[in-house]
PDB file of C-alpha atoms in Angstrom:
ATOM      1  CA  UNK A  16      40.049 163.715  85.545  1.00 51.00           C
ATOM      2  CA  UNK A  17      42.820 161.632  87.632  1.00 59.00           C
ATOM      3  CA  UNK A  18      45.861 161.249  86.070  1.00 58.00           C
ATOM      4  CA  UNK A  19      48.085 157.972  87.044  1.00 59.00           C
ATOM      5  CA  UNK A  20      51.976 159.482  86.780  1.00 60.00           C
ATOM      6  CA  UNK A  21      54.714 156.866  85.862  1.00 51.00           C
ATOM      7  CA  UNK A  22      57.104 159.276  85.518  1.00 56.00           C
ATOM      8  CA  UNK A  23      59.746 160.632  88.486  1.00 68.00           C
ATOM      9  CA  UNK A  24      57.378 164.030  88.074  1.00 74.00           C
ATOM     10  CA  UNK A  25      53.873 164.451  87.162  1.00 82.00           C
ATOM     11  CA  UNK A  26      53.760 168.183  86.368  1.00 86.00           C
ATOM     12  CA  UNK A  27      56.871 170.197  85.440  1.00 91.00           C
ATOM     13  CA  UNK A  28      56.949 174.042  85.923  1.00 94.00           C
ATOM     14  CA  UNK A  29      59.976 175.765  84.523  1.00 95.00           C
ATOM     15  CA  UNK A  30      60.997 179.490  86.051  1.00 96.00           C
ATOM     16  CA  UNK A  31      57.128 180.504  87.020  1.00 98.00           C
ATOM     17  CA  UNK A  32      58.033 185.007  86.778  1.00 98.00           C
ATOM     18  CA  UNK A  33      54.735 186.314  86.792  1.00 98.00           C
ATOM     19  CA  UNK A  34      54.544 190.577  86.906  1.00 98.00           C
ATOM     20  CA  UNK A  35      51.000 191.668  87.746  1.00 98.00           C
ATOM     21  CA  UNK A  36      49.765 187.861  86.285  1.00 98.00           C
ATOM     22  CA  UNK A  37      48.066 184.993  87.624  1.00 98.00           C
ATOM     23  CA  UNK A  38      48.708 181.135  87.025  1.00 97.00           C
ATOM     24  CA  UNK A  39      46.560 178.831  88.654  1.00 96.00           C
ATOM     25  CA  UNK A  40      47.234 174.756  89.088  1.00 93.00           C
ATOM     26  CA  UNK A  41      43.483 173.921  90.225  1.00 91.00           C
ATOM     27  CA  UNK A  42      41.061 171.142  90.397  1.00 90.00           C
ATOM     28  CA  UNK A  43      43.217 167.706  89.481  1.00 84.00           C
ATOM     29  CA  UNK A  44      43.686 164.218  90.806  1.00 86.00           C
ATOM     30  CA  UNK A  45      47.560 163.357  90.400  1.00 81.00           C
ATOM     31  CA  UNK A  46      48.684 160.361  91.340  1.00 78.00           C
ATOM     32  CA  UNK A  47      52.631 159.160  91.460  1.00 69.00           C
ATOM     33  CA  UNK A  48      53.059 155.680  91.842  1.00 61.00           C
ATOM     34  CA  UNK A  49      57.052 156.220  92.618  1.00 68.00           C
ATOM     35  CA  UNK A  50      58.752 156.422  95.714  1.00 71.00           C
ATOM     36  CA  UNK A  51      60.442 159.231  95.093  1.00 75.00           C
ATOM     37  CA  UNK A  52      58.449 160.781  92.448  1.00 80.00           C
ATOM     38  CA  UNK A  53      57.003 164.517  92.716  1.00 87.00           C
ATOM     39  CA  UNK A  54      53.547 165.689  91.947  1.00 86.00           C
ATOM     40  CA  UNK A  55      53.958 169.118  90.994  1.00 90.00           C
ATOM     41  CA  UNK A  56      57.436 170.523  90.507  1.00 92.00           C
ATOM     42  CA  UNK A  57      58.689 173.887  89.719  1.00 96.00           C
ATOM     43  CA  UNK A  58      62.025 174.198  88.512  1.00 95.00           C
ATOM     44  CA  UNK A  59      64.217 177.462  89.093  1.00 96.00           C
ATOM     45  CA  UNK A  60      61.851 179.199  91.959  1.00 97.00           C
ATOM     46  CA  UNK A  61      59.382 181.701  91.769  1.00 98.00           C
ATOM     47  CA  UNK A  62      59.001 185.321  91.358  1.00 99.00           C
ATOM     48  CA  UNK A  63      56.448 187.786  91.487  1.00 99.00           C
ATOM     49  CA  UNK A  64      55.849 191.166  91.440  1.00 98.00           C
ATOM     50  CA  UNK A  65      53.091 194.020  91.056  1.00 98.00           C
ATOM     51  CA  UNK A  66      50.506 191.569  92.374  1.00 98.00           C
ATOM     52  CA  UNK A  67      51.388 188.728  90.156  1.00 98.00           C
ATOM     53  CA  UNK A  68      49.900 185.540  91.811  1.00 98.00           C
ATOM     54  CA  UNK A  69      50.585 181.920  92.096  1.00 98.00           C
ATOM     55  CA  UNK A  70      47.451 179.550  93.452  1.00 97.00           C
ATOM     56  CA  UNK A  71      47.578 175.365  94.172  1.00 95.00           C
ATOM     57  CA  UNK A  72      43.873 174.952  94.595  1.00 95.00           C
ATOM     58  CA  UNK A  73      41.413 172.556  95.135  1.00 94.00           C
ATOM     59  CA  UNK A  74      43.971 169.496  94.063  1.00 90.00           C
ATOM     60  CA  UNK A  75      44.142 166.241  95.369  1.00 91.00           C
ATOM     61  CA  UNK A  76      47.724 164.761  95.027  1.00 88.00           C
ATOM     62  CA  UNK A  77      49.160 161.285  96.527  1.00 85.00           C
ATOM     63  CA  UNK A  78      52.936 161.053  95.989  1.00 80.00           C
ATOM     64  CA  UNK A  79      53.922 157.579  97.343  1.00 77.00           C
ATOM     65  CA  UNK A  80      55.725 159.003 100.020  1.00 80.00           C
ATOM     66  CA  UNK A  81      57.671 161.266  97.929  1.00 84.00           C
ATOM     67  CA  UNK A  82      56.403 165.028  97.470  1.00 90.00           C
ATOM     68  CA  UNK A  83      53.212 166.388  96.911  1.00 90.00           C
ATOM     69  CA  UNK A  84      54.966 170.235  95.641  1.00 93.00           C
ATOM     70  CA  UNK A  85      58.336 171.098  95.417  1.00 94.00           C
ATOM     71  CA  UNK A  86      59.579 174.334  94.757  1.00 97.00           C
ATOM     72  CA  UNK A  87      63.090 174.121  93.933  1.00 96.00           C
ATOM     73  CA  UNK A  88      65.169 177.479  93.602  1.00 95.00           C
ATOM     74  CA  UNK A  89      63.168 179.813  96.481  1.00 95.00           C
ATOM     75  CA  UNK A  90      60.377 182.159  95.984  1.00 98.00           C
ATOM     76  CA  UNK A  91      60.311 185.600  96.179  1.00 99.00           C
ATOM     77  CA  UNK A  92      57.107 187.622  95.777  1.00 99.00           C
ATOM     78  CA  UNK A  93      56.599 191.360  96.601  1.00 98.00           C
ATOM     79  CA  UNK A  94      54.303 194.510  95.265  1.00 98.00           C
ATOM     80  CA  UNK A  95      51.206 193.124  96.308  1.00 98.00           C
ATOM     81  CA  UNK A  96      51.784 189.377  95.428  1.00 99.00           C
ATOM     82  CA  UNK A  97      50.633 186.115  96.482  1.00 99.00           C
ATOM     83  CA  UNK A  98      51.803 182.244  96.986  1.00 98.00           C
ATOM     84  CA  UNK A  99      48.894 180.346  97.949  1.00 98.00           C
ATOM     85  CA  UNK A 100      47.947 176.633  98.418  1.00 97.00           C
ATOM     86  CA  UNK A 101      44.061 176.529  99.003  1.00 97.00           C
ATOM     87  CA  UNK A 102      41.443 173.631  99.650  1.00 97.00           C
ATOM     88  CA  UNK A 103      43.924 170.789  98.782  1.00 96.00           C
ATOM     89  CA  UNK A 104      44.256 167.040  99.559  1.00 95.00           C
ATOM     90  CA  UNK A 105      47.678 166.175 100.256  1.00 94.00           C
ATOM     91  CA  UNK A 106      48.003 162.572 100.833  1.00 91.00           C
ATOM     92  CA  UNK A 107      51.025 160.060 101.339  1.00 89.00           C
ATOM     93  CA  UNK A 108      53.528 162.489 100.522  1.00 90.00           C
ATOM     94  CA  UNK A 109      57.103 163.195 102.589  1.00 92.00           C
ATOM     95  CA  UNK A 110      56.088 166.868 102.597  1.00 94.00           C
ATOM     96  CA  UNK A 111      52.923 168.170 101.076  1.00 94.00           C
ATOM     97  CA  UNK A 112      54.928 171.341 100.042  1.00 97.00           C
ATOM     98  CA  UNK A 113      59.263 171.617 100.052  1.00 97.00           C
ATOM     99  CA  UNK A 114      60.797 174.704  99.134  1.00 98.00           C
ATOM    100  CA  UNK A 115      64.306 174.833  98.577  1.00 97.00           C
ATOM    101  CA  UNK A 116      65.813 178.048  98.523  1.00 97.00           C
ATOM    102  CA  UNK A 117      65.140 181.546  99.925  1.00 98.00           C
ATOM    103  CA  UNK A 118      62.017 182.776 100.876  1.00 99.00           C
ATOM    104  CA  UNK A 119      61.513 186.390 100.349  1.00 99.00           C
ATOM    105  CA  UNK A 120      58.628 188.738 100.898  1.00 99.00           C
ATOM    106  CA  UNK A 121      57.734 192.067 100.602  1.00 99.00           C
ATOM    107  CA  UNK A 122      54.467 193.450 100.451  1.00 98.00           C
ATOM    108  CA  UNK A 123      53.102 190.448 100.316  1.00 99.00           C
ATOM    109  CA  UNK A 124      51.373 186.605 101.327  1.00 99.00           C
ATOM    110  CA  UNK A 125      51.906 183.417 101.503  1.00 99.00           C
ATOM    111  CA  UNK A 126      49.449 181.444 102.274  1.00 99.00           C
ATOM    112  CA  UNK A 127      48.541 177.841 103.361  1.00 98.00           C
ATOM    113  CA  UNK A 128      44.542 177.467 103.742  1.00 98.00           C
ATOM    114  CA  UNK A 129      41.772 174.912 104.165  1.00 98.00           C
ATOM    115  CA  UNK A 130      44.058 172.243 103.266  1.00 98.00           C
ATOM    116  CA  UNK A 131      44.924 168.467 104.193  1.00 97.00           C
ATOM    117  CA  UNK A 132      47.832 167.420 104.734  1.00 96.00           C
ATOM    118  CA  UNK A 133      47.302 162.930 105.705  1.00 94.00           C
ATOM    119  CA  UNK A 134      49.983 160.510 106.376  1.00 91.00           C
ATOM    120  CA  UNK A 135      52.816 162.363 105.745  1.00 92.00           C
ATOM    121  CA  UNK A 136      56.191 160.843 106.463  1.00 91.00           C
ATOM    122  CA  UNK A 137      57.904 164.063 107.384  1.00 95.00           C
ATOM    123  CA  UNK A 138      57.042 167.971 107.648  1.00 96.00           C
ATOM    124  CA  UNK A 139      54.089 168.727 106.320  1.00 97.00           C
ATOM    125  CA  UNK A 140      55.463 171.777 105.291  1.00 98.00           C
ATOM    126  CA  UNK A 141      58.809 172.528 104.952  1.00 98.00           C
ATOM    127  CA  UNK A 142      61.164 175.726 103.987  1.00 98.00           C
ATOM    128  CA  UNK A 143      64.441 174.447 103.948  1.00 98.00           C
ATOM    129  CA  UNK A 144      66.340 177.819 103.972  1.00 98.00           C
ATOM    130  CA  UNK A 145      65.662 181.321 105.018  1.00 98.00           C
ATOM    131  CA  UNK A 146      62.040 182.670 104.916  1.00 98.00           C
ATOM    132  CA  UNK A 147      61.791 186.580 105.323  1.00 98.00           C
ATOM    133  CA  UNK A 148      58.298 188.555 105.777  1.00 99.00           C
ATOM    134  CA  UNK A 149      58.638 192.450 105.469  1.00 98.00           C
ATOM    135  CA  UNK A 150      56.928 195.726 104.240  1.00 97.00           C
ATOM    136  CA  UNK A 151      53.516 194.619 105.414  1.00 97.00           C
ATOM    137  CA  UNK A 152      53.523 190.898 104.056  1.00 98.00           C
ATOM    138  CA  UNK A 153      51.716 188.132 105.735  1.00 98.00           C
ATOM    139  CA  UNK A 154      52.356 184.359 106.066  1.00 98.00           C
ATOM    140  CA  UNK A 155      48.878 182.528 106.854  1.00 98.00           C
ATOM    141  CA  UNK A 156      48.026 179.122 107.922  1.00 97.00           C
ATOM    142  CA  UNK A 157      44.308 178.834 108.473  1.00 98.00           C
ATOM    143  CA  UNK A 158      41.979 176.024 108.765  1.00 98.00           C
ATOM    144  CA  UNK A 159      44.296 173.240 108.181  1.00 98.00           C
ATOM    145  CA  UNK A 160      44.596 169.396 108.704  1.00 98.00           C
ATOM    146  CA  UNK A 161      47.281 167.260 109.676  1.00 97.00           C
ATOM    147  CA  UNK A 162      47.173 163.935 111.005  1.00 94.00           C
ATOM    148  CA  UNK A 163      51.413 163.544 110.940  1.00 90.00           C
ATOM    149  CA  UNK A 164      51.974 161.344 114.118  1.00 88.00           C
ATOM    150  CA  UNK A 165      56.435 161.500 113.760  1.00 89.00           C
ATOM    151  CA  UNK A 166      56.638 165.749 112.816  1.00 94.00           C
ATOM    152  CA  UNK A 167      55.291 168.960 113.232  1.00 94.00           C
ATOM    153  CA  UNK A 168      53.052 170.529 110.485  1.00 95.00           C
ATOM    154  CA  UNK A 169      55.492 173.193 109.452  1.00 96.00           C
ATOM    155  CA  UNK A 170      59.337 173.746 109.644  1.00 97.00           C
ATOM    156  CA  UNK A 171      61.993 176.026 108.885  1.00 97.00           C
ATOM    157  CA  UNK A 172      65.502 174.886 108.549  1.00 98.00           C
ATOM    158  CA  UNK A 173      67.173 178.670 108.467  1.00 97.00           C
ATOM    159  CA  UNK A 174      65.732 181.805 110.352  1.00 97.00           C
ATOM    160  CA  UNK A 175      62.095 182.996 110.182  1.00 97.00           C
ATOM    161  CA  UNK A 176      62.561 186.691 109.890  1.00 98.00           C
ATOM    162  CA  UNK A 177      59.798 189.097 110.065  1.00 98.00           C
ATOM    163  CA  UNK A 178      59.901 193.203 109.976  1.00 98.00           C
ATOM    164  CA  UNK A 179      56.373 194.782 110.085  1.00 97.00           C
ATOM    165  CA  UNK A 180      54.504 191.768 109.081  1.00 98.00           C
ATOM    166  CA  UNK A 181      52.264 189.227 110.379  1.00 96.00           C
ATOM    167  CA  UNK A 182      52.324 185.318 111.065  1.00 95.00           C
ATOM    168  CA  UNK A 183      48.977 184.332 111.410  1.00 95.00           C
ATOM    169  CA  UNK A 184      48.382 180.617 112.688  1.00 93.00           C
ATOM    170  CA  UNK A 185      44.386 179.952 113.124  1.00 94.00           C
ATOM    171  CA  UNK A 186      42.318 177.176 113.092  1.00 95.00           C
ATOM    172  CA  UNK A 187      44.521 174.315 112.213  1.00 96.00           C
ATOM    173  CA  UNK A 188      43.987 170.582 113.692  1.00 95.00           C
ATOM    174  CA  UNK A 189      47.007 168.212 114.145  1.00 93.00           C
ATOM    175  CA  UNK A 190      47.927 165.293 116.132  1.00 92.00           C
ATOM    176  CA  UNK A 191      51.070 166.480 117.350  1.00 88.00           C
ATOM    177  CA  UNK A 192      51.163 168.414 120.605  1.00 84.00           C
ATOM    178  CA  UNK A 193      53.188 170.769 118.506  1.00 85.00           C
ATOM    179  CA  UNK A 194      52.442 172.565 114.925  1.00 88.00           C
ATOM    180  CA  UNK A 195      55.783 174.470 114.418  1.00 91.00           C
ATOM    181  CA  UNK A 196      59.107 173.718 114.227  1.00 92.00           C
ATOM    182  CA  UNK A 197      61.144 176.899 113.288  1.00 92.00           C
ATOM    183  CA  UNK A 198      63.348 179.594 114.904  1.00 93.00           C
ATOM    184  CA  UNK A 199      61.730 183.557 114.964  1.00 94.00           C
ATOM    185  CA  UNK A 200      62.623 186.260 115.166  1.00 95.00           C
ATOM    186  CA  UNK A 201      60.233 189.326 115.534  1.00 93.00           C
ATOM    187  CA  UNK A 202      61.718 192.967 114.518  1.00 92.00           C
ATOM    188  CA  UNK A 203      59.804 196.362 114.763  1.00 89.00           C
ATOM    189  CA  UNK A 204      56.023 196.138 113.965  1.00 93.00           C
ATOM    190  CA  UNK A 205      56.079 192.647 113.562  1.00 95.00           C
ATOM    191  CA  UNK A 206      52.931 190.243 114.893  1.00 93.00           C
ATOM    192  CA  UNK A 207      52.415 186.686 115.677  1.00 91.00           C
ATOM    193  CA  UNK A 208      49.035 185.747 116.241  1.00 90.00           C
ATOM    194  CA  UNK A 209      47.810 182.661 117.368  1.00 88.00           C
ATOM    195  CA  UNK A 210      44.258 181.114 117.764  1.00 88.00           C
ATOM    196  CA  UNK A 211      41.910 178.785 118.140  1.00 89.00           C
ATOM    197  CA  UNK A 212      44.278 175.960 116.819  1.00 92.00           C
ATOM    198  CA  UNK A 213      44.034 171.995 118.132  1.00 92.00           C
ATOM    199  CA  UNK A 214      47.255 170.546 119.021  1.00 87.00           C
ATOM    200  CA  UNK A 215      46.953 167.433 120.150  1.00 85.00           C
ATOM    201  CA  UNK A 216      43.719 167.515 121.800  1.00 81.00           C
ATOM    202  CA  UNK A 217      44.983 171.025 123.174  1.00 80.00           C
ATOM    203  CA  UNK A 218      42.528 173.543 121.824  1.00 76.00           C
ATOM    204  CA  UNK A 219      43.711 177.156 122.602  1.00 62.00           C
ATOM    205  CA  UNK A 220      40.712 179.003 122.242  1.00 53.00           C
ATOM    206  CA  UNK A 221      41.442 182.826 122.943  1.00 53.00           C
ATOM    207  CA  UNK A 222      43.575 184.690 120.485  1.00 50.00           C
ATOM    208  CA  UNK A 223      47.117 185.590 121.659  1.00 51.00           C
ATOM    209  CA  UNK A 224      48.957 188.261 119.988  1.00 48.00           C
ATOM    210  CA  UNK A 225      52.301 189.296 120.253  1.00 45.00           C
ATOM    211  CA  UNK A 226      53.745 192.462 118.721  1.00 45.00           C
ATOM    212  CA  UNK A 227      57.537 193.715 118.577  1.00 41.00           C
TER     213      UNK A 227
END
């Protein structure tokens, strides 16, 4: 059922630590009718371990320009874990998803898929410290949407550090002649592969891989 929120945050998640446990926020129509107002919003971070999961799926959120999900206090997930954001509307929002704080992963995913992000006012996505991929984790944007005209569908404000892991960027459609905004850095056994994404009218069509 929708839900109209008249408050400065629709959902509140306190301190989500989840060990070998699963909490899902799926299938709702949220609605913020403040500027500055926050659909879903998870205080003090995340943390998983020994394939503890968190899944956003199949919302539809519109956050009058302020932000769809906010994560405020990092995430770190290892053991087999996963962050993902699946088959969601995100619509009028400054960023469809914020997270403030360190991103850490071992092990592990994080994963943005099938999603819309429409009319945002800034990043689509945005990390706005540190993100670091190792032990065989995985960070995976696939089939998404965005129709941003003024940024790039994701950015990273600190380093994007990855040590045997994969980025994986496939299948995504935006405006912008660019997708990423973010600074990488590749150590031993690391991949980024690209493919098949639409930037701009640009469709790169054969896979391009590059390994360290």
């Amino acid at each position: 059922m929708p839900t109209t929120c008249l408050s400065p945050a629709c959902l509140v998640v306190h301190n989500v630590n989840l060990t070998g446990s699963v909490l899902t926020i799926a299938r709702t129509h949220v609605a913020a009718v403040f500027r500055d107002a926050v659909g879903v919003l998870v205080v003090g971070g995340v943390t998983l371990s020994s394939r503890g999961a968190l899944y956003v799926e199949e919302l539809s959120l519109q956050a009058a320009l302020g932000l769809c999900v906010s994560v405020e206090g990092g995430v770190a997930a290892r053991c087999g874990s996963v962050v993902a954001f699946v088959e969601s509307d995100f619509l009028l929002c400054k960023h469809a998803v914020s997270v403030r704080g360190a991103v850490s992963v071992s092990g592990s995913a994080v994963a943005l898929v099938r999603s819309g992000f429409v009319s945002t006012e800034d990043y689509a996505v945005a990390f706005y410290s540190t993100v670091s991929l190792a032990g065989g984790s995985m960070l995976l944007a696939k089939g998404n949407v965005h129709d941003g005209v003024s940024r790039e569908m994701l950015y990273a404000a600190g380093a994007v550090t990855a040590t045997g892991s994969t980025l994986s960027f496939v299948r995504n459609r935006a405006l912008l002649p660019r997708m990423l905004s973010l600074s990488l850095l590749l150590a031993a056994g690391a991949h980024l592969r690209v493919a098949c994404n639409d930037a701009g009218g640009r469709v790169l069509s054969t896979a391009e891989e590059y390994a360290a």
